[in-house]
Coordinates of C-alpha atoms in Angstrom, one line a residue:
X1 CA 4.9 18.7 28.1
X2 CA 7.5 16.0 26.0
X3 CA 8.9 15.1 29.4
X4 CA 5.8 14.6 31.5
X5 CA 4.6 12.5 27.7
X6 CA 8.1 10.8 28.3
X7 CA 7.4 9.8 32.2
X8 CA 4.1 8.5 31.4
X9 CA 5.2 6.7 28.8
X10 CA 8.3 4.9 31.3
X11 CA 5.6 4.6 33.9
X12 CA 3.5 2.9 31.7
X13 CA 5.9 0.4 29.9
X14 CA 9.5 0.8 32.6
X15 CA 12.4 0.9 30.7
X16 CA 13.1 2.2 26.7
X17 CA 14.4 -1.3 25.6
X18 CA 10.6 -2.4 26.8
X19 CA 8.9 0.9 25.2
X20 CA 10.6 -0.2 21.8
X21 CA 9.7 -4.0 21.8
X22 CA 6.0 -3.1 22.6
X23 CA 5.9 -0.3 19.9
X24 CA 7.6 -3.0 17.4
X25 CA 5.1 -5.5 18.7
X26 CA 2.1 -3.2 18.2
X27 CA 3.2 -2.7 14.9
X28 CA 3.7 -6.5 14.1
X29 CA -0.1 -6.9 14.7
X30 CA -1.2 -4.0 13.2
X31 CA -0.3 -5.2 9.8
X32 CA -2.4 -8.2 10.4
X33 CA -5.9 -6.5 11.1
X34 CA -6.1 -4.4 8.9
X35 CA -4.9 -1.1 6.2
X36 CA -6.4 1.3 8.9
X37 CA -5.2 0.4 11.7
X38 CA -1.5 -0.2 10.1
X39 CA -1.6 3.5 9.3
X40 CA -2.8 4.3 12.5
X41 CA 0.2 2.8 14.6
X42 CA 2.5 4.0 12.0
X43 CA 1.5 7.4 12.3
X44 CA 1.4 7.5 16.3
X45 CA 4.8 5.6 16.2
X46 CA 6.1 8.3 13.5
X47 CA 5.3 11.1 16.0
X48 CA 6.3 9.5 18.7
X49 CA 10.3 8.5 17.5
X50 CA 10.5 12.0 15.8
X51 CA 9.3 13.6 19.0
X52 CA 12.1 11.8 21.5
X53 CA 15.7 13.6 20.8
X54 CA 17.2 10.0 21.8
X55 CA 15.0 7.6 19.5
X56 CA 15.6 10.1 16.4
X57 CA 19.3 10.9 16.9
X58 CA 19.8 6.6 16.6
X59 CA 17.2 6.4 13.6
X60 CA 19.0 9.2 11.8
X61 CA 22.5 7.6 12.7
X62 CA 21.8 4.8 9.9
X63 CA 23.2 5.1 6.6
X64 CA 21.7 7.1 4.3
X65 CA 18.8 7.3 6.1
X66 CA 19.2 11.3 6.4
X67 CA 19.1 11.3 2.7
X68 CA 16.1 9.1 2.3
X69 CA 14.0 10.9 4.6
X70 CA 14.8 14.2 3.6
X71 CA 14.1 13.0 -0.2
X72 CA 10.7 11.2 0.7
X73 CA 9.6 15.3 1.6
X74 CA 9.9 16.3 -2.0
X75 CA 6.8 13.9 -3.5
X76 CA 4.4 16.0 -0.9
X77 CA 5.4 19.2 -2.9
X78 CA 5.0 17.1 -6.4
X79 CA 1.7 16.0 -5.9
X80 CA 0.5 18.9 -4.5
X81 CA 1.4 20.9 -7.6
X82 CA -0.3 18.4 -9.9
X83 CA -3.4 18.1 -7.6
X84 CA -2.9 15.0 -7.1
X85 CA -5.0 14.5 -3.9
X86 CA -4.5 10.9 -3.3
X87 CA -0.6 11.4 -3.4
X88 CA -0.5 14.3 -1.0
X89 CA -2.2 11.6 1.7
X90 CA -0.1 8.2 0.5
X91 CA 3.4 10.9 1.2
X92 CA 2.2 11.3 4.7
X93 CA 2.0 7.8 5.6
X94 CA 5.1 6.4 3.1
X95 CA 7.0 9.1 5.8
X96 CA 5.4 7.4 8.6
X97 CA 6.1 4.0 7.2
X98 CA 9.8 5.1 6.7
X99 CA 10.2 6.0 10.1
X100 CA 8.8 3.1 11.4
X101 CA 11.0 1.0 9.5
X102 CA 14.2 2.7 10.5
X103 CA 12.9 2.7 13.7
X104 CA 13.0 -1.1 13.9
X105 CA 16.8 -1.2 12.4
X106 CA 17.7 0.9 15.5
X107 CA 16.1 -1.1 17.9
X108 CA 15.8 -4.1 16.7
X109 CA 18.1 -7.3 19.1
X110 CA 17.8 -11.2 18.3
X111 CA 15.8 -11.9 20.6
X112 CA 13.4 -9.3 19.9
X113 CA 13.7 -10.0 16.4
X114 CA 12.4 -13.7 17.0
X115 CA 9.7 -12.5 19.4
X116 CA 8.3 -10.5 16.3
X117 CA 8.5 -13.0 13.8
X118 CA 6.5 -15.4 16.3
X119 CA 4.1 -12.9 16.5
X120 CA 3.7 -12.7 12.7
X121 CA 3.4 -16.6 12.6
X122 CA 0.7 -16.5 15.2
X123 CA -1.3 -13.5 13.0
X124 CA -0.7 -14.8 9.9
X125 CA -2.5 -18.1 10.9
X126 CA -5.4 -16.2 12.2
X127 CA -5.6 -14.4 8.4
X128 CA -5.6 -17.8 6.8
X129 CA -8.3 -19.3 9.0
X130 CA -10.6 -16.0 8.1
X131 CA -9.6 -16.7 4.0
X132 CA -11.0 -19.9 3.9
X133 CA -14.2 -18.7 6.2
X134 CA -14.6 -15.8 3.5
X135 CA -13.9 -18.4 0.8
X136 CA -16.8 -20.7 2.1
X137 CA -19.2 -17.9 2.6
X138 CA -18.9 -16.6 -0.8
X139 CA -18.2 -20.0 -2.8
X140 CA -22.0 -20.3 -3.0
X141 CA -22.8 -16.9 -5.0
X142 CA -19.4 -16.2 -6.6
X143 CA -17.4 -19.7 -6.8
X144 CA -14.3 -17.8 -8.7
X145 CA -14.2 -15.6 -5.5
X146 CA -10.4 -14.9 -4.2
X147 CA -9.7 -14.4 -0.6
X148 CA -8.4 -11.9 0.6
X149 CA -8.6 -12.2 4.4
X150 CA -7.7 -8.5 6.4
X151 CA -6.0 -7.3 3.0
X152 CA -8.3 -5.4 1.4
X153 CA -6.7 -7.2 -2.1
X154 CA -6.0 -11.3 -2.9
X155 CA -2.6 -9.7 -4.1
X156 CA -1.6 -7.5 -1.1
X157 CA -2.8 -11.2 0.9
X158 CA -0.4 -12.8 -1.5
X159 CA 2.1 -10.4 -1.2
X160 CA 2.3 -11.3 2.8
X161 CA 1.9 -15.0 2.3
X162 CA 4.9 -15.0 0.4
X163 CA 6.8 -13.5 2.9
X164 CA 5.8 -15.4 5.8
X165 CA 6.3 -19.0 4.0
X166 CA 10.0 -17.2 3.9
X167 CA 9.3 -16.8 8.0
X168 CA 8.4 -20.1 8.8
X169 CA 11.2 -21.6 7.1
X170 CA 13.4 -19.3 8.9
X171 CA 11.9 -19.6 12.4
X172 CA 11.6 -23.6 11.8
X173 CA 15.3 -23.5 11.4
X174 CA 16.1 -21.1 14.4
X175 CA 13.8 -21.8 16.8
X176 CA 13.6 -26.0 17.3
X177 CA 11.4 -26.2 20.5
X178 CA 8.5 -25.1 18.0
X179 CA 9.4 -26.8 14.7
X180 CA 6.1 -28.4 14.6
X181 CA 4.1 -25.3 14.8
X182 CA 5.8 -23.4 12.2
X183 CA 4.9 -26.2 10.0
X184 CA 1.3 -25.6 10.8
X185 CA 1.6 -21.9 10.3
X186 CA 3.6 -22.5 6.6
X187 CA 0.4 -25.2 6.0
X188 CA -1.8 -21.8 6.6
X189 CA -0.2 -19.8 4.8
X190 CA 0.1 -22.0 1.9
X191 CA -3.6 -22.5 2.1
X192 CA -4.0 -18.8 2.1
X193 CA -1.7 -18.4 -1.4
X194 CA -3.6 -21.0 -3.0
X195 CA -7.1 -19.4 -1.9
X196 CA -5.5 -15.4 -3.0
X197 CA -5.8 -17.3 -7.1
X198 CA -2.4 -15.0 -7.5
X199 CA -0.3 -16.3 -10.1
X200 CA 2.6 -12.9 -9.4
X201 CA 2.3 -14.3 -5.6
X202 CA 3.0 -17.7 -6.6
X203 CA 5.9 -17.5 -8.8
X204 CA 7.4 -14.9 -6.3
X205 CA 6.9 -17.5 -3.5
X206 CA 8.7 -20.1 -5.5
X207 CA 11.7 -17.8 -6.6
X208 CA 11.9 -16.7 -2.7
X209 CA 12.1 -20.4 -1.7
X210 CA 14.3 -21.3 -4.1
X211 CA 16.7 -18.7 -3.2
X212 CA 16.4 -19.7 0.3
X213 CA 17.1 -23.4 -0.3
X214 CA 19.5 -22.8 -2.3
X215 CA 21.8 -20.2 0.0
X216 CA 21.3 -22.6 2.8
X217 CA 22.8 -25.3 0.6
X218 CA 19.8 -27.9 1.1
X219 CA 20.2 -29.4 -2.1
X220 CA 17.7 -32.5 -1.6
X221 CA 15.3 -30.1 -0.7
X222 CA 15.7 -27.9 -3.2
X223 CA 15.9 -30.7 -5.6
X224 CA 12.8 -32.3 -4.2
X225 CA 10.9 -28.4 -4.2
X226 CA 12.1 -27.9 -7.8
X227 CA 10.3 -31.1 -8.9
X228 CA 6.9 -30.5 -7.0
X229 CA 6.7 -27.0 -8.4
X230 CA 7.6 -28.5 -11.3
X231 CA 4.6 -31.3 -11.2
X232 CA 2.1 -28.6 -9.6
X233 CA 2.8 -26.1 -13.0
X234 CA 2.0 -29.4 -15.0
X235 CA -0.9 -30.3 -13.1
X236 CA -2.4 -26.9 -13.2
X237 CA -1.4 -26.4 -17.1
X238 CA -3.7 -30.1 -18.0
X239 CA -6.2 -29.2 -15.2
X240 CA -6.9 -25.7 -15.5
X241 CA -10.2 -26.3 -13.0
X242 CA -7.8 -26.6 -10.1
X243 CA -6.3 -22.6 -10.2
X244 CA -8.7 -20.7 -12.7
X245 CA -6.9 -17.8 -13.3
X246 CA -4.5 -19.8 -15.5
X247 CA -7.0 -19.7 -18.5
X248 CA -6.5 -15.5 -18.4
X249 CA -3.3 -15.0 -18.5
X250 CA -3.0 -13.4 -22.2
X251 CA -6.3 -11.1 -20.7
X252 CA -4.1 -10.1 -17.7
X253 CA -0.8 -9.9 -19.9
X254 CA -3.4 -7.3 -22.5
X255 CA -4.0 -5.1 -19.5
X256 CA -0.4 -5.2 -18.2
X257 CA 1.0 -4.6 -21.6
X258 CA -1.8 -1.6 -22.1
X259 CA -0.9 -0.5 -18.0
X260 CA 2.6 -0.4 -18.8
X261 CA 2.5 2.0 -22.0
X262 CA 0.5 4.2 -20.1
X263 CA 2.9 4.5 -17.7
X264 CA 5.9 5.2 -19.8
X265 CA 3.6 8.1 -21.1
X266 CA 3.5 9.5 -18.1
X267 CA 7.0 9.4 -16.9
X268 CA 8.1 10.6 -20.2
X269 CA 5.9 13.7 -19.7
X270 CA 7.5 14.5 -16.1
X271 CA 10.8 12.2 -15.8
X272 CA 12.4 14.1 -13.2
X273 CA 10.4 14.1 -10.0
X274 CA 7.6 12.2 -11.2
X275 CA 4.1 13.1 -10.2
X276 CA 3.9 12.3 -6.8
X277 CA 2.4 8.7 -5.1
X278 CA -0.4 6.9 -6.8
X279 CA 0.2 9.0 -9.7
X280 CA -1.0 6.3 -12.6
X281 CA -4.5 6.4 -10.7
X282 CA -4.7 10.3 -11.7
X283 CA -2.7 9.8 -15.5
X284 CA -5.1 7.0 -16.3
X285 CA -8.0 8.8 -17.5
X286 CA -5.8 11.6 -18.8
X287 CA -4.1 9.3 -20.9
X288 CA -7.0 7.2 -21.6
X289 CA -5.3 4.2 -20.3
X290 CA -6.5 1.0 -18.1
X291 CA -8.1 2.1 -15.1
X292 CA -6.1 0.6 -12.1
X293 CA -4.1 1.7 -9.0
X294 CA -1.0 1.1 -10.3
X295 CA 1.5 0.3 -12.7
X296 CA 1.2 -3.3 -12.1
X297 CA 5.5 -2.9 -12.4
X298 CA 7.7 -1.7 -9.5
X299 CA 10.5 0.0 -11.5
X300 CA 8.0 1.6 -13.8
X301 CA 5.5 2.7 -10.8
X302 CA 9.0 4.1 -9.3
X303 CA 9.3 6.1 -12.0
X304 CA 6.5 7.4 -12.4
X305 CA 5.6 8.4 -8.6
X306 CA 9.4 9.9 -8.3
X307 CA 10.9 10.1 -11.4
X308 CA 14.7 9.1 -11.9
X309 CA 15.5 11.5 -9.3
X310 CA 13.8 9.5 -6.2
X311 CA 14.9 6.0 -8.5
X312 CA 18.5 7.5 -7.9
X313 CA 17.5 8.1 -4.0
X314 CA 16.4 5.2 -3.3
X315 CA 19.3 2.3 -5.4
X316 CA 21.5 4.3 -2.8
X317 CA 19.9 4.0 -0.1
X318 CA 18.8 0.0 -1.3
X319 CA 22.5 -0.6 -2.6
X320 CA 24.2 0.6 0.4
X321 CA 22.0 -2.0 2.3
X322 CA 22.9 -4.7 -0.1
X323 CA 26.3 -3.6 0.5
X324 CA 25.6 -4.2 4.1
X325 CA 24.2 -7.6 3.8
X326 CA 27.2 -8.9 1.7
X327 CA 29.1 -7.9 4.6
X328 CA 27.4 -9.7 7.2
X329 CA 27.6 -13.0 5.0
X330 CA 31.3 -12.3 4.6
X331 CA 31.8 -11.5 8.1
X332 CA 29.3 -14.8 9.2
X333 CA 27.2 -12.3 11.0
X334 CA 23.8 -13.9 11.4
X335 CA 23.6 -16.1 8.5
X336 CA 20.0 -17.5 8.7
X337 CA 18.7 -14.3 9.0
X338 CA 21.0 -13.0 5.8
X339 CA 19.2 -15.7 3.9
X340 CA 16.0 -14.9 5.1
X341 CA 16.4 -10.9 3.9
X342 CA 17.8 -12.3 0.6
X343 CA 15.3 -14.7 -0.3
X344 CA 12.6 -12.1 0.6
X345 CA 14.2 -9.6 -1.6
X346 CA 14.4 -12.1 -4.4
X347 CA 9.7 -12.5 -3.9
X348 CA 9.8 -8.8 -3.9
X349 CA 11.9 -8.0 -7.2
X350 CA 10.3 -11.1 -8.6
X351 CA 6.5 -10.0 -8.1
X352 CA 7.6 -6.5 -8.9
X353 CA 7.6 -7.2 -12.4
X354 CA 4.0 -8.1 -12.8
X355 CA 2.5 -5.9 -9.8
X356 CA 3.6 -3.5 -7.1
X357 CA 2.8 -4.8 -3.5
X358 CA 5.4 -2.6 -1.8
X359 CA 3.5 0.6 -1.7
X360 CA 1.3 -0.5 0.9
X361 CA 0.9 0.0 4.2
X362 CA 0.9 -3.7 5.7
X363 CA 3.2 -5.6 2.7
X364 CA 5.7 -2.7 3.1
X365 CA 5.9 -2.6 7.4
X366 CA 6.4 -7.2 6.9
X367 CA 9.4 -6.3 4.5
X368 CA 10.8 -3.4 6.6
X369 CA 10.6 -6.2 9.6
X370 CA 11.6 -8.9 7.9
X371 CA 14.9 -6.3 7.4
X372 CA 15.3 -4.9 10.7
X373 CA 17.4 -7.3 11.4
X374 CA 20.7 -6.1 8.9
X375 CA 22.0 -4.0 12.1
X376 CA 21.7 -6.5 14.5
X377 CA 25.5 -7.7 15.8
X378 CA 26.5 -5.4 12.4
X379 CA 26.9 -1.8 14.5
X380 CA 30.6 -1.2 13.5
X381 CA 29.4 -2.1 10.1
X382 CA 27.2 0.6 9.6
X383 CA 29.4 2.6 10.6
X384 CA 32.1 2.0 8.2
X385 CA 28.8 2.6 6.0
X386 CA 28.3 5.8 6.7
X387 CA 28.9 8.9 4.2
X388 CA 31.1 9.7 6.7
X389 CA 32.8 6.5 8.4
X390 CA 34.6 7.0 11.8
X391 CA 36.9 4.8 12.7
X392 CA 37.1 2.2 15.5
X393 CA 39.2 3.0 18.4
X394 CA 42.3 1.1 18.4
X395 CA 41.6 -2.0 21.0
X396 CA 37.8 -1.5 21.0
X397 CA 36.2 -4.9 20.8
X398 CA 33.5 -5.4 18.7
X399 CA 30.3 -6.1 19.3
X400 CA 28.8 -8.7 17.7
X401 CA 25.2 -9.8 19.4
X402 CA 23.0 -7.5 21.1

C-alpha cells in the first residue's frame, strides 16, 4: 500500500526534489489563509515524511532532532494526566509542526529557499490588503478595532509582520531584478503592523531591524532607522490619537504583571514536566488568575507547559543551532541569510518577553522557514554537530551550495 501511495505520489509530482518543493510550497501558503488549514497541511505533511523510510531517515539525521522529537511525546502523557484537554490536541499538532520544520532543514536548497520566501512576500501582501478592508468595514461601529487579517489575533498578525519586514529586506538584498516589489510588499506589511495596534509587535520589529542593519554593517541606514523610530516613539508619546493603545500601557502591564504571578504559581506546583500545552488556560481559574491563553512570556509559558525538563530539551536543541549559525558566519557560509535567521531570532526573544506568538501554528511554521535555511551549503557542519560526529574522508571535497 506505501509503495503504490509512493508511485502516485511520483506520478503525480515526477521527481522527490519536486515532491519536497511543492509540499514546502503548500506549506508556505497554508500559513497565510488561515489556523485550520496550517494544521491541516502540517498534519498530512507529518504523516507523509514519517511514513517514507527516505524522507525520515534525513529528518532524523539533524542534530538533536532525535532528542527533540522523542521529548515533544512526553507533554501528550502530561496533559493527559492533568485533563488538560486542550493540551492533549496542541501536542498533536506542535509534533506535526516539528516535523514539518525539520522537514524543510532536510530539504531545503537556495534556490528553493528563495522561491519560498517569494511566495511569502506575495501572501503576505494579500493579508495586508484584507487588514485594511476589515479595518474599513469595522471603523464605522468599533473605530479602536485592530486588524487582524487571516490571524485569528492582531498579535499572531503582528507576530508575522515582523518577520516578513525581516523577508523583504532580505529578498530586496538577494534578489535585485525585483527590488521594487519587495518594497511594496515591506510598504504592506508595515501597513499591516500599524493596523495590528501591537506595541510587543512593534518594538520586536524595530529590535529585528536593528539587528539586521546592524550585522550587515549599513550604518547610515541604521543611523537614519534609529532616528525615525526615534521621532515616531516621540510623535506617538505627544499624539497619543495616532496608535491608541499607548494610553493602556500601565492596564496591559497590570494584567501581565497579575498573568505572570499566576504563572510562577503554577510551575512552582509542577516544575518538572510542566502541565502539558496551553496549560495557563486550565491553571487560570484554579488559581483565580487573569483569564487568557497564555502567559503573555515565552520563558515562563515554557515552563509552565514543560517544566525545566522540556526548557533543558529544547536550549539544546536551540543552542546547538546557534552553534551552527556562528559557524556558517565564521565559515562565510550564506551570510545574508545568517543575518536574516539572527535578526528574526532577535523579534522573537524580544516579543517573547511581553507575549508568546511561537506556539502557534502559522507564526511558528514562518520562523521554522525563515530557519530552514541553517543546512543549506552547511551539510559537513551538521555533521561535526552531531552527538556523534563522523569524520570527513580524507580528500572529500566539501560541498558548499546545493
Amino acid at each position: 500500500m506505501k509503495k503504490q501511495a509512493e508511485a502516485l505520489w511520483q506520478t503525480c509530482l515526477g521527481t522527490k526534489e519536486r515532491a519536497d518543493a511543492f509540499a514546502v510550497l503548500l506549506l508556505t501558503v497554508s500559513v497565510f489563509l488561515s489556523f485550520y488549514t496550517a494544521i491541516a497541511a502540517s498534519l498530512v505533511i507529518a504523516v507523509a515524511v514519517m511514513l517514507d523510510d527516505g524522507r525520515r531517515r534525513r529528518l532524523l539525521a539533524i542534530p538533536y532532532a532525535r532528542l527533540l522529537l522523542g521529548f515533544l511525546i512526553v507533554p501528550f502523557f502530561v496533559a493527559a494526566m492533568y485533563n488538560n484537554l486542550r493540551g492533549i490536541l496542541v501536542s498533536f499538532v506542535l509534533y506535526a509542526i516539528i516535523i514539518c520544520g525539520l522537514l524543510l532543514r532536510s530539504v531545503m536548497t537556495r534556490a528553493l529557499f528563495g522561491r519560498m520566501l517569494d511566495w511569502a512576500c506575495c501572501c503576505s501582501v494579500g493579508c495586508a490588503l484584507l487588514a485594511v478592508g476589515q479595518k474599513i468595514v469595522y471603523w464605522p461601529s468599533m473605530p479602536e478595532y485592530r486588524s487582524v487579517s487571516t490571524f485569528t489575533n492582531a498579535n499572531y498578525y503582528g507576530a508575522v509582520v515582523e518577520i516578513m519586514l525581516l523577508v523583504c529586506f532580505y529578498r530586496f538584498q538577494t534578489n535585485r531584478q525585483s527590488r521594487g516589489w519587495y518594497l511594496v510588499a515591506a510598504a504592506a506589511n508595515l501597513c499591516g503592523l500599524y493596523l495590528t495596534g501591537s506595541m510587543s509587535s512593534a518594538i520586536a520589529a524595530c529590535a529585528g531591524i536593528f539587528v539586521y542593519l546592524l550585522l550587515q554593517r549599513r550604518r547610515s541606514l541604521l543611523i537614519l532607522f534609529c532616528v525615525l523610530a526615534a521621532a515616531a516613539a516621540a510623535l506617538i508619546m505627544y499624539f497619543p490619537v495616532l496608535f491608541p493603545r499607548v494610553e493602556n500601557v500601565d492596564t496591559a502591564w497590570d494584567q501581565r504583571f497579575s498573568i505572570w504571578m499566576t504563572a510562577l504559581h503554577g510551575i512552582l506546583e509542577h516544575p518538572l514536566l510542566g502541565q502539558g500545552a496551553s496549560a495557563y488556560e486550565m491553571i487560570a481559574p484554579q488559581l483565580g488568575g487573569y483569564l487568557t491563553y497564555h502567559c503573555h512570556n515565552l520563558l515562563l509559558d515554557t515552563l509552565l507547559n514543560f517544566g525545566f525538563v522540556g526548557l533543558s530539551v529544547f536550549l539544546m536543541f536551540g543552542l546547538q543551532q546557534a552553534r551552527l549559525l556562528w559557524l556558517r558566519f565564521r565559515n562565510r557560509i550564506g551570510r545574508p541569510s545568517n543575518v536574516l535567521m539572527t535578526a528574526a531570532m532577535a523579534a522573537v526573544l524580544v516579543h517573547g518577553v511581553t507575549d508568546v506568538t511561537v506556539f502557534w501554528s502559522q507564526t511558528s511554521l514562518l520562523r521554522l522557514m525563515v530557519f530552514s535555511s541553517l543546512s543549506v551549503g552547511a551539510e559537513f557542519l551538521e555533521r561535526e554537530l552531531s552527538p556523534r560526529p563522523r569524520r570527513l574522508a580524507s580528500g572529500s571535497a566539501v560541498r558548499l551550495t546545493r
